[in-house]
Coordinates of C-alpha atoms and ligand atoms in Angstrom, one line a residue:
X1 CA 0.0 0.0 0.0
X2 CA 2.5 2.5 0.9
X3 CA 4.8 1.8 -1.9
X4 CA 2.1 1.9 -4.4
X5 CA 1.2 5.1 -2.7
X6 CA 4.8 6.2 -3.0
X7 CA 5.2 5.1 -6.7
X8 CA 1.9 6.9 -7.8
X9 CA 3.1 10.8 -6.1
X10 CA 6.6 10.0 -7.8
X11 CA 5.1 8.7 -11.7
X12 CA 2.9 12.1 -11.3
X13 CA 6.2 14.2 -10.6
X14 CA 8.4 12.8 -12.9
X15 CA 5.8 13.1 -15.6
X16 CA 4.9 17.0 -14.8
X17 CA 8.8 17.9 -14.7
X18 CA 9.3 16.1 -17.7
X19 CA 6.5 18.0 -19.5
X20 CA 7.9 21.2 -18.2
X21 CA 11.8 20.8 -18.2
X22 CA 12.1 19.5 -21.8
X23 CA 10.2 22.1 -23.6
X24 CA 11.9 24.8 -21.3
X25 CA 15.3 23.8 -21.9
X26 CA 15.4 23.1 -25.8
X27 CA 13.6 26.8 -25.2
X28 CA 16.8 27.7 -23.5
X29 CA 19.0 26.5 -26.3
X30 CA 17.5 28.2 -29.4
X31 CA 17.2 31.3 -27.4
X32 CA 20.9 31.4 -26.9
X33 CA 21.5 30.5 -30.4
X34 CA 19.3 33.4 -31.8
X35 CA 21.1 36.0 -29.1
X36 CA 24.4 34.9 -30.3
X37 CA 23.1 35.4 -34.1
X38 CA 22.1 38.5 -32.9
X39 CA 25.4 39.9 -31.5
X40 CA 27.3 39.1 -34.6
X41 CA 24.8 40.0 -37.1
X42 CA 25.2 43.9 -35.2
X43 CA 29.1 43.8 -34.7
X44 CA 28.8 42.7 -38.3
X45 CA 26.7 45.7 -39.5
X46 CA 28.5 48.0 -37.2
X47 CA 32.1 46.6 -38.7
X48 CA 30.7 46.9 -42.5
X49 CA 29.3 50.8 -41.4
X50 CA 33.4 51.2 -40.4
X51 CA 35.0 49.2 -43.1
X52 CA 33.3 50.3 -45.9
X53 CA 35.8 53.4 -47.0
X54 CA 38.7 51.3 -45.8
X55 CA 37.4 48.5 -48.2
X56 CA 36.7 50.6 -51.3
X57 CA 40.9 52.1 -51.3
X58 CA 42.0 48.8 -50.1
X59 CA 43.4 50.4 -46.9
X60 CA 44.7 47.1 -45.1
X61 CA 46.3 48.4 -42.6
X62 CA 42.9 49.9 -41.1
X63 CA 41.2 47.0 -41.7
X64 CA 43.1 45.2 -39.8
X65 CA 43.4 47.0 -37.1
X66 CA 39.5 47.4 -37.4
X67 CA 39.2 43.6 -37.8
X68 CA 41.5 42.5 -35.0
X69 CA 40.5 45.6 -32.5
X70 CA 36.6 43.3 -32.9
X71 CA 37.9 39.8 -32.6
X72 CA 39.7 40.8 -29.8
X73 CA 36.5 42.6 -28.2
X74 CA 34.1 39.6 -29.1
X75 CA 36.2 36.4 -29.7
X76 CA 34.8 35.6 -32.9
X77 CA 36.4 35.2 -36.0
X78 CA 36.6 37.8 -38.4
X79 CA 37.5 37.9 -42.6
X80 CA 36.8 41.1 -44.9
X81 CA 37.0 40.1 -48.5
X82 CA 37.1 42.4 -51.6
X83 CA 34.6 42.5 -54.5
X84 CA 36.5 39.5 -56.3
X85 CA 36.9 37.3 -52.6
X86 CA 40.6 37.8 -52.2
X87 CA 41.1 38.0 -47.8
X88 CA 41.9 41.3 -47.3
X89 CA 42.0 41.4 -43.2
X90 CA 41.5 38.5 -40.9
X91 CA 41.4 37.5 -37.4
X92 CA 40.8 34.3 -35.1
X93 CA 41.6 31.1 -35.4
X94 CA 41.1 29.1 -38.3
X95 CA 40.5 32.3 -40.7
X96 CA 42.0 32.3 -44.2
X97 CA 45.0 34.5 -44.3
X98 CA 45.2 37.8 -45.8
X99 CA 45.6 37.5 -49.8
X100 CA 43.6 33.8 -50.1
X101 CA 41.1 33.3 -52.2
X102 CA 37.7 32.8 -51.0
X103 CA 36.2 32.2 -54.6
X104 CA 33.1 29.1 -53.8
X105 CA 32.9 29.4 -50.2
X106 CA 29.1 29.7 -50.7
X107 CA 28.3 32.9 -47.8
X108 CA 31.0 35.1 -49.1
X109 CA 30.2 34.4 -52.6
X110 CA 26.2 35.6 -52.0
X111 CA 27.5 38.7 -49.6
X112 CA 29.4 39.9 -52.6
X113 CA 25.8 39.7 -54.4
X114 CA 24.6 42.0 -51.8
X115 CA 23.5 39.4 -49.8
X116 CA 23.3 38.7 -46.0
X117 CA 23.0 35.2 -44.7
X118 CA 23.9 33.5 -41.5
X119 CA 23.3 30.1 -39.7
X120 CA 25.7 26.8 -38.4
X121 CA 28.5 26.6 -40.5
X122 CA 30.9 23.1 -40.2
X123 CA 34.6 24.5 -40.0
X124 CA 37.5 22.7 -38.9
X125 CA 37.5 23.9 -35.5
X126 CA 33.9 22.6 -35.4
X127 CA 31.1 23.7 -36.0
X128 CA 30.7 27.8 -36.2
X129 CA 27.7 30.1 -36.0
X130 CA 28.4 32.7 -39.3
X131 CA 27.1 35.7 -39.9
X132 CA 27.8 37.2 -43.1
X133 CA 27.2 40.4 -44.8
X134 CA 27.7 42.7 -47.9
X135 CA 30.1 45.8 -47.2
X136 CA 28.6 48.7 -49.5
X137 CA 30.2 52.3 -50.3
X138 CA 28.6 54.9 -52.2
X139 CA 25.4 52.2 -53.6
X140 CA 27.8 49.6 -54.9
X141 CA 29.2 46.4 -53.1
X142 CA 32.5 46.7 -52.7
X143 CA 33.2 43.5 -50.7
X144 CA 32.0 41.3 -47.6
X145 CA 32.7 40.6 -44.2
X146 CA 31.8 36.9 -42.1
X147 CA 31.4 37.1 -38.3
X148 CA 31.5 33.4 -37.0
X149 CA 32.1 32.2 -33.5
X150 CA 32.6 28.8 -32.1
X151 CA 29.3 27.3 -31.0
X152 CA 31.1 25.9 -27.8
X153 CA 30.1 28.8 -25.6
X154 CA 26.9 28.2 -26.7
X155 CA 26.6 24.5 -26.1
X156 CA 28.1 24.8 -22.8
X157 CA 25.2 27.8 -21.5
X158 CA 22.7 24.8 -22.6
X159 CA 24.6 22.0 -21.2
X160 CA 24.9 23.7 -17.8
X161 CA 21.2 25.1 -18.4
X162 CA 20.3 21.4 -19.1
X163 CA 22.4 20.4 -15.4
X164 CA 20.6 22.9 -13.6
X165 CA 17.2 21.7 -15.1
X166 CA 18.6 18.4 -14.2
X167 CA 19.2 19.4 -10.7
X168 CA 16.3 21.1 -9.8
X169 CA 14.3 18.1 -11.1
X170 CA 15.9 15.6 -8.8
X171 CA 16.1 18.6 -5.9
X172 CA 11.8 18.5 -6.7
X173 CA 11.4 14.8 -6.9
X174 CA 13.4 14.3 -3.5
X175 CA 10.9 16.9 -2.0
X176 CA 8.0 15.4 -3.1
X177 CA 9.6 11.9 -1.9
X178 CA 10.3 13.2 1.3
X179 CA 6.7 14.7 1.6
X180 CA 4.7 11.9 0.0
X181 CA 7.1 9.3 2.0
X182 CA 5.5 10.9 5.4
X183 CA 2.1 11.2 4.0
X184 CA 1.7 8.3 2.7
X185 CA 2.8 6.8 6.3
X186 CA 0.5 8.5 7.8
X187 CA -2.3 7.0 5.6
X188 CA -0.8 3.8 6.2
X189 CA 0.0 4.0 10.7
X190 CA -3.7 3.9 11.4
X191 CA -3.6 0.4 8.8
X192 CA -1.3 -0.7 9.8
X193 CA -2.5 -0.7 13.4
X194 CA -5.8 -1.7 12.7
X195 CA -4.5 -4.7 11.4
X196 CA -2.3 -5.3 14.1
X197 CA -5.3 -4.9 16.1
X198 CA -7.5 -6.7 14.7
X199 CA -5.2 -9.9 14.7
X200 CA -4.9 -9.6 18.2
X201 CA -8.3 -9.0 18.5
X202 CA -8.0 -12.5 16.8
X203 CA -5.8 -14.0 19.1
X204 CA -8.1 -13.7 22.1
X205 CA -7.0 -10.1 23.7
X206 CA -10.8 -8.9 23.9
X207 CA -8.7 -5.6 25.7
X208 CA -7.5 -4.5 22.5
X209 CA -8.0 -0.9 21.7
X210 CA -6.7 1.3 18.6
X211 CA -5.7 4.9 18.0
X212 CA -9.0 7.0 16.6
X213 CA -7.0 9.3 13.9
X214 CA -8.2 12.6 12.6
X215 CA -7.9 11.3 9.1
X216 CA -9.0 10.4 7.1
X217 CA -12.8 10.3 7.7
X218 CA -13.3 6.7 6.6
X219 CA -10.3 5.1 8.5
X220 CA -11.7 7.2 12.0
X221 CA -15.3 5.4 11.3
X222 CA -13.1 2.2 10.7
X223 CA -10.9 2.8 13.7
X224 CA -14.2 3.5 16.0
X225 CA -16.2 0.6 14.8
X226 CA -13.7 -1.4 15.4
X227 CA -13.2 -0.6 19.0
X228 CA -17.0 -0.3 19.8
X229 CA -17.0 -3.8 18.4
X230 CA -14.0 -4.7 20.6
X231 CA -15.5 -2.9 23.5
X232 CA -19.3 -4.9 22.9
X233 CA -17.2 -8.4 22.4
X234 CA -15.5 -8.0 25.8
X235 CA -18.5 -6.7 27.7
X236 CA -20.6 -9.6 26.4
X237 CA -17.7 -12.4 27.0
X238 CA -17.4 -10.6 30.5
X239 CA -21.1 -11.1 31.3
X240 CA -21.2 -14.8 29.9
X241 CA -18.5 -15.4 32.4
X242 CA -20.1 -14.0 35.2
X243 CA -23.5 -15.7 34.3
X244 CA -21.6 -19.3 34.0
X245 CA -20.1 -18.3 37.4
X246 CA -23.6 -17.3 39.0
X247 CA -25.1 -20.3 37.3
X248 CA -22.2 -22.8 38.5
X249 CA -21.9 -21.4 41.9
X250 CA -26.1 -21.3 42.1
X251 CA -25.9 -25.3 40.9
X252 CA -23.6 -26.0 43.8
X253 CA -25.9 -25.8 46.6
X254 CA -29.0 -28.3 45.9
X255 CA -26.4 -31.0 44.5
X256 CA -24.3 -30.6 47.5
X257 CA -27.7 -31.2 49.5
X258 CA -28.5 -34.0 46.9
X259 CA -25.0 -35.7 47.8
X260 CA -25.7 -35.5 51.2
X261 CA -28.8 -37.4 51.3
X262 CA -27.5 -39.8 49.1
X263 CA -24.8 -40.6 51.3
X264 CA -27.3 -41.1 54.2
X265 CA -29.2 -43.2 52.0
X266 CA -26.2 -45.3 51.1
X267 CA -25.1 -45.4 54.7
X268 CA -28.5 -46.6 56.3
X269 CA -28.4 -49.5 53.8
X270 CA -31.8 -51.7 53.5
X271 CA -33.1 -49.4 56.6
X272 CA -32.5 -45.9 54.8
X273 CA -35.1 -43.2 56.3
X274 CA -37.9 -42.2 53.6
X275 CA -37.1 -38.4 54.8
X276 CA -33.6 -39.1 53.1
X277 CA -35.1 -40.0 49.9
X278 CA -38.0 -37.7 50.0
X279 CA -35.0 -34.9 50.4
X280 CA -33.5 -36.1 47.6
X281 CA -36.0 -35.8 45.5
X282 CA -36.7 -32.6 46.1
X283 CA -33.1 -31.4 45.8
X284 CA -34.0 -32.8 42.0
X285 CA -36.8 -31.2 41.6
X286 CA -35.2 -27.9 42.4
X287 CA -32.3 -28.4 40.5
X288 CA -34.7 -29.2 37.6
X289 CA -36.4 -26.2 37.7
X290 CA -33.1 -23.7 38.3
X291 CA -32.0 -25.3 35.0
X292 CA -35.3 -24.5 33.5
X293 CA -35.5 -21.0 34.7
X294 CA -31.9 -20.6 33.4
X295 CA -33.3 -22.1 30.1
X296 CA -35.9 -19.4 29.5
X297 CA -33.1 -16.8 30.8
X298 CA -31.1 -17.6 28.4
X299 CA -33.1 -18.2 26.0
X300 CA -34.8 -14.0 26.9
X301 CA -30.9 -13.0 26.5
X302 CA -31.3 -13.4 22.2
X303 CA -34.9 -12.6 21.8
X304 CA -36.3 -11.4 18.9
X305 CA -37.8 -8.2 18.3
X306 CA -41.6 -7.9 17.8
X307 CA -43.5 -9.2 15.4
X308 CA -47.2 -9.0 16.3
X309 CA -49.7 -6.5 17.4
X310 CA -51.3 -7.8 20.9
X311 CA -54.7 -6.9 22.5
X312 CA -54.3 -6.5 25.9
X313 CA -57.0 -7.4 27.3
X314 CA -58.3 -11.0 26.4
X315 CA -54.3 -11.7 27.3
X316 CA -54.7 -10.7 31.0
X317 CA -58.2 -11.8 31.1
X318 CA -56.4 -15.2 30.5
X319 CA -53.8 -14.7 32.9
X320 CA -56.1 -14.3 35.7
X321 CA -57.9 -17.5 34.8
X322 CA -54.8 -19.0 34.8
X323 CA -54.1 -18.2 38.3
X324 CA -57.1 -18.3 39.9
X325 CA -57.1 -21.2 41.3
X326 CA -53.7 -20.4 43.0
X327 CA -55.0 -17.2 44.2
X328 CA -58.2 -18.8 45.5
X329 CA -55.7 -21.2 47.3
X330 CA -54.2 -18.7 49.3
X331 CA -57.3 -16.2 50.0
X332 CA -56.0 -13.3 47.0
X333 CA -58.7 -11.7 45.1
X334 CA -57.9 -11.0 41.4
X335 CA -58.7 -8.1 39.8
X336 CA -57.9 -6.4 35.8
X337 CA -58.2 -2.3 35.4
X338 CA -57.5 -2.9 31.2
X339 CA -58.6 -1.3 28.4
X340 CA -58.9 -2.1 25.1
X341 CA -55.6 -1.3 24.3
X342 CA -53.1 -3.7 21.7
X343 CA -49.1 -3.1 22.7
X344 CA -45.9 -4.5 20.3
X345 CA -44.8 -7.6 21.0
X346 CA -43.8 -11.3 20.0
X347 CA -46.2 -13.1 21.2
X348 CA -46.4 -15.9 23.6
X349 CA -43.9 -13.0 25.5
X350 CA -46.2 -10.9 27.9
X351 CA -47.8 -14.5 29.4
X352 CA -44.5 -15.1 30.4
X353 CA -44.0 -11.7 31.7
X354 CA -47.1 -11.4 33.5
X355 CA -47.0 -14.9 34.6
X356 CA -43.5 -13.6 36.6
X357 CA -45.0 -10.9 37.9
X358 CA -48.4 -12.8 39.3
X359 CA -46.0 -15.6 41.0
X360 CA -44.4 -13.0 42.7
X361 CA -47.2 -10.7 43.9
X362 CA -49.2 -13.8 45.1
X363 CA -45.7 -15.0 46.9
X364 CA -45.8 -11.7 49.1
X365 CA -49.7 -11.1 48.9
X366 CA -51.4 -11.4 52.7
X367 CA -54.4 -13.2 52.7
X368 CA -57.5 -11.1 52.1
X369 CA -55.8 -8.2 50.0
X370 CA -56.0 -8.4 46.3
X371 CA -53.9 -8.5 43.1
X372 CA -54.2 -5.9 40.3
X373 CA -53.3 -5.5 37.0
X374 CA -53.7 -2.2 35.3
X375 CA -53.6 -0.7 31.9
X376 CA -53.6 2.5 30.6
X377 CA -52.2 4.7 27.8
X378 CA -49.5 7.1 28.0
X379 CA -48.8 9.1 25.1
X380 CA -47.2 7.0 22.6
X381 CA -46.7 3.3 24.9
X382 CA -48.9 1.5 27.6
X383 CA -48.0 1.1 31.1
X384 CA -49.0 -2.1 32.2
X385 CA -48.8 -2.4 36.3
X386 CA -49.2 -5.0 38.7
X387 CA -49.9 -4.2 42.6
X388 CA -49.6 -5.9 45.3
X389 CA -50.8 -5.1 49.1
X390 CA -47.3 -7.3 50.0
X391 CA -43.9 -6.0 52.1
X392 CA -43.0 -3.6 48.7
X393 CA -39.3 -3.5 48.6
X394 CA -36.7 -1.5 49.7
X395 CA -35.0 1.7 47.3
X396 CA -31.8 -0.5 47.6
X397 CA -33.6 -3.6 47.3
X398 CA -35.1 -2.6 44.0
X399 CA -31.9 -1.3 42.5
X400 CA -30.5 -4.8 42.7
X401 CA -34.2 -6.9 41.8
X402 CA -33.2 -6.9 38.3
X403 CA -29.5 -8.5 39.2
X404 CA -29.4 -12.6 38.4
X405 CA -30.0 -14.8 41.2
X406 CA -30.6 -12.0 43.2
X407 CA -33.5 -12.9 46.2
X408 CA -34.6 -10.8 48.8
X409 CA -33.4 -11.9 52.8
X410 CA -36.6 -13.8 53.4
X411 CA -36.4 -15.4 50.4
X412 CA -33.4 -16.3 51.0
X413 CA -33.8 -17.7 54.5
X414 CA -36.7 -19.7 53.1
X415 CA -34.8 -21.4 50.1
X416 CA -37.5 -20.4 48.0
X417 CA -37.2 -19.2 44.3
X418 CA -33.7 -18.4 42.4
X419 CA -33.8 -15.4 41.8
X420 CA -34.6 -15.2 37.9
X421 CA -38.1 -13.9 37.4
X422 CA -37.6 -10.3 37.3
X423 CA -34.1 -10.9 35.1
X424 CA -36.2 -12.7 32.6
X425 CA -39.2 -10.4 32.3
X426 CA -36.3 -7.5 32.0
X427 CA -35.1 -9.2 29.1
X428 CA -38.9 -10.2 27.5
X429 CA -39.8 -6.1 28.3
X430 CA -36.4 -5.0 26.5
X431 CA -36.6 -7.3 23.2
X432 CA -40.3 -5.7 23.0
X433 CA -38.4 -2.2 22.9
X434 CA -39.7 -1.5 26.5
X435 CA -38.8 -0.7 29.7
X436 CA -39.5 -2.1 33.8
X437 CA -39.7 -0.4 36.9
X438 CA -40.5 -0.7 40.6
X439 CA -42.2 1.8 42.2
X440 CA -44.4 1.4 45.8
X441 CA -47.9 0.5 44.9
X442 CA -51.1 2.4 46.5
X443 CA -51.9 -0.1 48.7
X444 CA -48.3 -0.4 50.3
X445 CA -47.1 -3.2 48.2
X446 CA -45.1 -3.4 45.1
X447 CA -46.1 -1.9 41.8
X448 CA -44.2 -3.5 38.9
X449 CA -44.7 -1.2 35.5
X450 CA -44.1 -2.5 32.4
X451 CA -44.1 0.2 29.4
X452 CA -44.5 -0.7 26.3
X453 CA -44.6 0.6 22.5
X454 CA -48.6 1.0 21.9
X455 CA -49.8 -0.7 18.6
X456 CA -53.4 -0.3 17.0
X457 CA -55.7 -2.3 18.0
X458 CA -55.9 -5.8 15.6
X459 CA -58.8 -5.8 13.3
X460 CA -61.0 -8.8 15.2
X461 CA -61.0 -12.1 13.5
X462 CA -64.2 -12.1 11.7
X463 CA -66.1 -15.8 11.5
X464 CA -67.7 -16.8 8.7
X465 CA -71.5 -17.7 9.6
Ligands
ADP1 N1 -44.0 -8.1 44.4 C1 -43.0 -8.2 45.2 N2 -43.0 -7.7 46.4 C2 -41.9 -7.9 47.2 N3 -40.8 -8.6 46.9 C3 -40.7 -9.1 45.7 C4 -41.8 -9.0 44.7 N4 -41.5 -9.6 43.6 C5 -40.2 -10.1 43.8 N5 -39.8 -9.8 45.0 C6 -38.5 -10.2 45.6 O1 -37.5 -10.1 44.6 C7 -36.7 -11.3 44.6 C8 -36.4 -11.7 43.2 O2 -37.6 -12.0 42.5 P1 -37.6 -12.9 41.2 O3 -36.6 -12.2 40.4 O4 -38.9 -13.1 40.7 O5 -36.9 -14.2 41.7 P2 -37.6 -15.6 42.0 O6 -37.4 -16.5 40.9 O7 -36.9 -16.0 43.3 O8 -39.1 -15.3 42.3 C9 -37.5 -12.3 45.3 O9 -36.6 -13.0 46.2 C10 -38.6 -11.6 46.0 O10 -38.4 -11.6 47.4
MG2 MG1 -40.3 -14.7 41.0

């Protein structure tokens, strides 16, 4: 990832200073060519302005002195011919001497037309820019002059102009390497650490955490879902070690009483007393229904969501019926405050729920007070509420109700119930999207309130007839 990062910035660098160092240098080269041009072409005119009397008498001794004062000012080679292209002056090396014939050399021979031409000349010194123009006195030609100079000096200005270009380039591409070296790291740190991460994550360290970075946007949503998943993993493997640990520990009790009377049993022999037996059966019993209880627990913990719209009332008027005969038993009246009123639930959930809370209120209920289940809306939910006339509980007591295997004292001392009901009809209330609470009921007992999302009422099944 980085290098590819890397190799992208640099391909994109190297491309744009090629586009711009290649047209600017071969610029650069013909620019120095045309200023050279351009200096000899003047020193040219300005020599032939000079030379032009000089020429016409055949003065050679001024025209030398003209033609070597300029070579030694410029450095370029200088000839003066007459009309017929015999050397009259010269200076610089590789220049015809003075009294050769330049009859053919093609530039001379068209200045002596009146005609001015320049350009790259090969001469045997290599090769030459040459400027070269007509010398003219009184409106005839009377000879020509040639300005050339070595195209070295040239050359080297674009050679070193082509180095600098050069050296810039690399100076540029370093930068950018430099700078797209760090950036692309830090695109790559936060990576590089989620993977890390999320192979330890792997591994079994559920304590893993990893840096949240400011950048990019995507990678900070990837960093954060990654440790809220890393947080939910270890909060829900914590809690299904604690419940195993409750569950174990809860276990320990009735089969350590079931071991007991076994032992009696096995002791006694033939002659065993039926208490012993009777005990042990029990302890079986109870152990039977803890595992049940944690069944449905468990089974609460991964409950769906809702699914159905439920009338309220035919479901408590059902409830009631259902434990009637119970509350008969121990001298409870029964009673339903419900309206027509349909919640959101699975169903199959609230008899479960309600079933809790009736065992319980008719646990604590003192003979001759009643039992009663209310329904009502608020706003956009129901509260659903059963009251009892029983002890009530505690504040601190009904912070830790909803705890697993948590019993009241009495309960407790009596050995009666495991302390899963209201755990379970937490869970049932939350899948539904509700909520429980405890709150003291009017007649000095417990009111348990169950709030749920409201739903319309279901259409009622119509029977054909
Ligand atoms: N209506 C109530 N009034 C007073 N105490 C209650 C009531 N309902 C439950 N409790 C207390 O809360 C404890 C936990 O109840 P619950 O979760 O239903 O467990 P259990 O399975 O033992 O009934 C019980 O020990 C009981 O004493
Ligand atoms: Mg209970």
């Amino acid at each position: 990832m980085r290098r590819r990062l890397l190799i992208s910035y640099l391909s994109i660098t190297c491309f744009v200073l090629v586009a711009l160092a290649l047209p600017l240098g071969l610029v650069y080269g013909q620019s120095q060519e045309r200023a050279l041009t351009n200096r000899l072409q003047s020193d040219g005119f300005a020599l032939a302005l000079r030379a032009d009397e000089p020429l016409a008498q055949r003065d050679t001794a001024t025209l030398t002195g003209l033609v070597h004062e300029l070579a030694a000012q410029t450095g370029a080679g200088v000839v003066v011919v007459d009309e017929t292209g015999r050397v009259l002056a010269s200076a610089g090396a590789h220049q015809p001497p003075p009294g050769a014939s330049t009859a053919g050399v093609a530039d001379l021979d068209a200045a002596r037309r009146g005609h001015r031409v320049s350009g790259r000349r090969a001469s045997p010194g290599g090769d030459v820019l040459a400027v070269t123009v007509p010398v003219v006195w009184r409106d005839g030609t009377v000879g020509a002059l040639r300005m050339s100079s070595s195209l070295s000096v040239v050359e080297h200005a674009v050679e070193r102009n082509w180095l600098l270009l050069g050296g810039l380039a690399g100076l540029i591409a370093l930068i950018v390497l430099l700078v797209s070296t760090l950036l692309a790291r830090s695109f790559t740190r936060p990576l590089a650490e989620l993977d890390a991460g999320a192979s330890r994550l792997g591994d079994g360290d559920l304590g893993v955490r990893v840096e949240v970075p400011d950048d990019p946007p995507e990678l900070r949503r990837l960093a954060r879902s990654f440790n809220t998943t890393a947080e939910r993993l270890d909060s829900l493997l914590g809690s299904q070690r604690a419940f195993v640990a409750d569950a174990s520990h809860q276990l320990r009790t009735p089969l350590a009483a079931l071991r007991l009377r076994l032992e009696n049993v096995e002791a006694d022999g033939p002659h065993h007393r039926p208490e012993d037996l009777d005990g042990a059966l029990a302890e079986v019993q109870r152990l039977t229904a803890l595992v049940e209880s944690l069944l449905v627990l468990t089974r609460a913990e991964d409950a769906p969501a809702p699914s159905a719209d439920v009338a309220l009332g035919p479901l408590v008027e059902a409830r009631l019926d259902a434990w009637w005969a119970v509350a008969a038993e121990r001298g409870v009246q029964l009673d339903a405050d419900v309206a027509s009123l349909a919640v959101r639930s699975e169903p199959g959930r609230l008899e479960q729920v309600l079933d809790n809370l009736l065992s319980n209120a008719l646990d604590v209920a003192p003979r001759g007070s009643s039992v009663r289940v209310v329904a009502r809306p608020v706003g956009e939910r129901v509260r659903l509420e059963v009251h009892d006339a029983g002890p009530g509980m505690t504040l601190e007591q009904r912070t830790r109700a909803f705890d697993r295997f948590w019993r009241s004292p009495s309960a407790r001392r009596d050995r009666s119930g495991f302390g899963l009901g209201l755990p379970i009809v937490r869970r049932l209330v939350l899948a539904d999207g509700g909520a429980v609470t405890l709150a003291d009921a009017a007649a000095g007992g417990l009111a348990v309130i169950v709030s749920l999302p409201a739903a319309p009422l279901p259409a009622p099944v119509r029977v054909p007839v």
